[in-house]
Short mmCIF file of C-alpha atoms in Angstrom, two decimals:
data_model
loop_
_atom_site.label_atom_id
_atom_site.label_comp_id
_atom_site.label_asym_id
_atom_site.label_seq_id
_atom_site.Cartn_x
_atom_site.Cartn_y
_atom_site.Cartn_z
CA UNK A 92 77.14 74.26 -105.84
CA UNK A 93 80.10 73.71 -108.33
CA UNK A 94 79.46 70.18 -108.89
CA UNK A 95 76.09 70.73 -109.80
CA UNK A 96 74.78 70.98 -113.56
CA UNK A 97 75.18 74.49 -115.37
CA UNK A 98 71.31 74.05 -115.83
CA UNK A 99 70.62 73.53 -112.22
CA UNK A 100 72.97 76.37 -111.17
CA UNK A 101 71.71 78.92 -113.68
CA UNK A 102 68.57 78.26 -111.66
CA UNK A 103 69.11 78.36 -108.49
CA UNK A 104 71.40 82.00 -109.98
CA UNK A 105 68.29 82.99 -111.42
CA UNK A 106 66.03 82.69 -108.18
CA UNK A 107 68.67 84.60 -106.14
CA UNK A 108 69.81 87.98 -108.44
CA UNK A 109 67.19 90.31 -107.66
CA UNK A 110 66.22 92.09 -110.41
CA UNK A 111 67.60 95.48 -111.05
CA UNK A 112 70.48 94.42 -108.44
CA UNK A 113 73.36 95.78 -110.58
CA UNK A 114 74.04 92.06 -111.90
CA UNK A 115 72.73 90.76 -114.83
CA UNK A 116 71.71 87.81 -115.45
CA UNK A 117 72.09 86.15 -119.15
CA UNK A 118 69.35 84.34 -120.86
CA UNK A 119 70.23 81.11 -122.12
CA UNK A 120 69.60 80.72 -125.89
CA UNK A 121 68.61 77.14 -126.78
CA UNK A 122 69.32 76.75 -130.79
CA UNK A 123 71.62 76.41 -133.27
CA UNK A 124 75.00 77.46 -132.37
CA UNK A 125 75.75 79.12 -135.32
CA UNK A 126 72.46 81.02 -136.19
CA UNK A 127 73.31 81.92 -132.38
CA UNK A 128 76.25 83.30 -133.45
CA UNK A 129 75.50 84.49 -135.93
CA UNK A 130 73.18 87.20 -134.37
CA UNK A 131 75.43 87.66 -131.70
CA UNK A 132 78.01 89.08 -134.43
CA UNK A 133 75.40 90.99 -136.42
CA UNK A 134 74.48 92.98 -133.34
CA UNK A 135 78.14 93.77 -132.75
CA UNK A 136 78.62 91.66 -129.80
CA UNK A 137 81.85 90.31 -128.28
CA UNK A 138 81.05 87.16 -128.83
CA UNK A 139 79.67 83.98 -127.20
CA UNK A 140 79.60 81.63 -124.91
CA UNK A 141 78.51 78.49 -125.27
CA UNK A 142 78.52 75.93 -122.22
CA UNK A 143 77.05 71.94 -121.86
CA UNK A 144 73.66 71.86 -119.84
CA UNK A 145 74.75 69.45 -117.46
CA UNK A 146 78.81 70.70 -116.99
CA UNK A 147 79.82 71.18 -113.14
CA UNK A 148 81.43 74.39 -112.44
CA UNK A 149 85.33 74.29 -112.89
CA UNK A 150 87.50 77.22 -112.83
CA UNK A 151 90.37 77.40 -115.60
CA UNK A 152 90.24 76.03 -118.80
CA UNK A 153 87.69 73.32 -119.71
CA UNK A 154 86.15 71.89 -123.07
CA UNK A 155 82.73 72.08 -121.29
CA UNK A 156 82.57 76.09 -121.86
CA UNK A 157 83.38 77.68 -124.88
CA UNK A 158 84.16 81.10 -125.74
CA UNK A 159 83.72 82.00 -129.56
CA UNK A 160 84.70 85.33 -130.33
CA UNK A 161 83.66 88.03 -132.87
CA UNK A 162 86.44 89.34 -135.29
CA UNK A 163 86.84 91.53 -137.94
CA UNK A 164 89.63 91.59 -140.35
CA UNK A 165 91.35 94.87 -141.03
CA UNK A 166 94.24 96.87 -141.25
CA UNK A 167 95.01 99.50 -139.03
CA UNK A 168 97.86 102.21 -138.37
CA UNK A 169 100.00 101.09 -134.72
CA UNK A 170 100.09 103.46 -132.53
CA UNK A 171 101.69 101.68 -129.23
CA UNK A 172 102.70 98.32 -128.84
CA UNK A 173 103.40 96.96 -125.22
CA UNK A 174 105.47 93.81 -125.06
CA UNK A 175 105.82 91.81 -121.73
CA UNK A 176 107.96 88.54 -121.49
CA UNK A 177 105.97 85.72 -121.10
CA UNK A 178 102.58 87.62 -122.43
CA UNK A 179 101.28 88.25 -125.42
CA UNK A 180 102.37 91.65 -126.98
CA UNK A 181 99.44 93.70 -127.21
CA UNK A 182 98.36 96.74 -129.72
CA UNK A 183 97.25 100.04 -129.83
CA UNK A 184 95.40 100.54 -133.26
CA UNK A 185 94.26 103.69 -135.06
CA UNK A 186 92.43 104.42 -138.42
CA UNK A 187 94.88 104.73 -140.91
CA UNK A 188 95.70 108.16 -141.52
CA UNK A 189 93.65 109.77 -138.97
CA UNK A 190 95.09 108.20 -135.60
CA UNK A 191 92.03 108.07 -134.54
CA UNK A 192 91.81 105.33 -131.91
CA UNK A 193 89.65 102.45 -133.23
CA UNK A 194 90.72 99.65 -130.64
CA UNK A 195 93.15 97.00 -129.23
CA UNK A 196 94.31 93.06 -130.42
CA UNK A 197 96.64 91.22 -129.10
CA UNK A 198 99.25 89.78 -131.37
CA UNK A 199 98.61 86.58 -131.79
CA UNK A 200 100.69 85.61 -134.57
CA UNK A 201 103.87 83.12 -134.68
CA UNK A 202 107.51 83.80 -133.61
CA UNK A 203 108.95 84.96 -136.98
CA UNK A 204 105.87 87.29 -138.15
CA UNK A 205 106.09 88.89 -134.43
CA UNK A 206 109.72 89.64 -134.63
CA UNK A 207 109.19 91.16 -138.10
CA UNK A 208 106.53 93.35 -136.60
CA UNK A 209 108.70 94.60 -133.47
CA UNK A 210 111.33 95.33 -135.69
CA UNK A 211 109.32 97.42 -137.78
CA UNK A 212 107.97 98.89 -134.84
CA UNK A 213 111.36 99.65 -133.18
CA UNK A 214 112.33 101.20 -136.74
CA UNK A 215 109.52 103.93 -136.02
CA UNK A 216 109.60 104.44 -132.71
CA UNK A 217 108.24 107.89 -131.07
CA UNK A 218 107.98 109.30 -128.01
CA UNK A 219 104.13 109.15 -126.39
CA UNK A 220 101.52 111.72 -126.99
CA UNK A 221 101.73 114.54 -124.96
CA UNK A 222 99.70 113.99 -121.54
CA UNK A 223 99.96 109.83 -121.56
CA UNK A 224 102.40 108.34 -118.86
CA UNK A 225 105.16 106.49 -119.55
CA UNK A 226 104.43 102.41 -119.37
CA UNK A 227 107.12 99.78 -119.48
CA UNK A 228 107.55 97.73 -122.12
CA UNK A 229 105.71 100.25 -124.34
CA UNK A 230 106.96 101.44 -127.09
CA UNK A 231 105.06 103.95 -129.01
CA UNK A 232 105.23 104.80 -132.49
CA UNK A 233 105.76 107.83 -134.78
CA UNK A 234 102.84 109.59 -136.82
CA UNK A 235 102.76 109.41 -139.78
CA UNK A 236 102.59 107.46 -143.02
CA UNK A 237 105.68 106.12 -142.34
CA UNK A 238 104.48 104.01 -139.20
CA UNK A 239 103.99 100.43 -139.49
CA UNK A 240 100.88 98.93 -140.77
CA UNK A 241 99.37 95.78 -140.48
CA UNK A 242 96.57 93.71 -141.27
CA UNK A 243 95.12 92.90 -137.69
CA UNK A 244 92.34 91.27 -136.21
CA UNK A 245 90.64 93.52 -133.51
CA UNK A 246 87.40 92.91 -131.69
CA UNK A 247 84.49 94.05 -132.85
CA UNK A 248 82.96 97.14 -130.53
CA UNK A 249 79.77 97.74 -129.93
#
C-alpha cells in the first residue's frame, strides 16, 4: 500500500473508514492552492496540507507533502517558557495585561534574538501559578507589566 499513488490510497482509505467510525476522513480539494488556502485561513483553520496525486507513501520528511500553516502576527505577554537542549524552546503566551491564556509558539527565531529573549526572561523570572506542577526546563515568568514582551507568531485557534 505505501508505494501506491496518494490518489489510489485515498481510495482504497475511503472504501474502508466506515462512516461515523470515530475517523475522519478528509475531502480532497482540487483547485488553486492559494484560494485553498486562503479559505482554510479565513475559517480559522490550522492550516493545510497539500500532497502530489500520484506520491507513494513515505514516512519523514518529503517534498511530495506539504504542510502550510496559518499564522497570525502579534504580540503577546510570556507567561512560561520551556527550553530543552536540542529542541526548540517553546512559549506560553497571554493577552497583554490580562494573562489571559491566548496560546503557544515555538520560538523559532535565530541564535542571537533567542538568547536576548531568555535573558529577558531569566531577568523576570517567577515562581508558577499556584496549583501547576513544576516542569523542567520551565521557567515561568512574573506578572506584571514588567514581564517580557514580544512580537510572536502563534497559531491561529479555532
Amino acid at each position: 500500500m505505501r508505494d501506491i499513488g496518494c490518489k489510489a490510497r485515498r481510495e482504497i482509505l475511503y472504501g474502508i473508514i466506515k462512516p461515523n467510525s470515530g475517523i475522519q476522513f478528509s475531502e480532497a480539494l482540487p483547485g488553486d492552492p492559494k484560494s485553498i488556502f486562503y479559505l482554510a485561513d479565513q475559517a480559522g483553520l490550522e492550516g493545510i496540507v497539500s500532497k502530489r496525486a500520484d506520491s507513494p507513501y513515505r514516512s519523514g520528511p518529503t517534498s511530495n507533502w506539504l504542510k502550510t500553516k496559518s499564522f497570525i502576527i502579534d504580540e503577546f505577554e510570556l507567561l512560561r517558557v520551556e527550553r530543552e537542549p536540542g529542541k526548540a524552546a517553546f512559549a506560553l503566551l497571554a493577552e497583554p495585561g490580562t494573562r489571559k491564556y491566548v496560546g503557544s509558539a515555538f520560538v523559532s527565531v535565530n541564535r542571537e534574538m533567542r538568547e536576548r529573549l531568555w535573558k529577558r526572561v531569566q531577568e523576570h523570572a517567577g515562581p508558577p501559578p499556584k496549583d501547576m506542577p513544576k516542569r523542567p526546563a520551565t521557567q515561568w515568568v512574573k506578572p506584571g507589566n514588567q514581564s517580557p514582551r514580544e512580537a510572536l507568531a502563534r497559531r491561529r485557534r479555532p
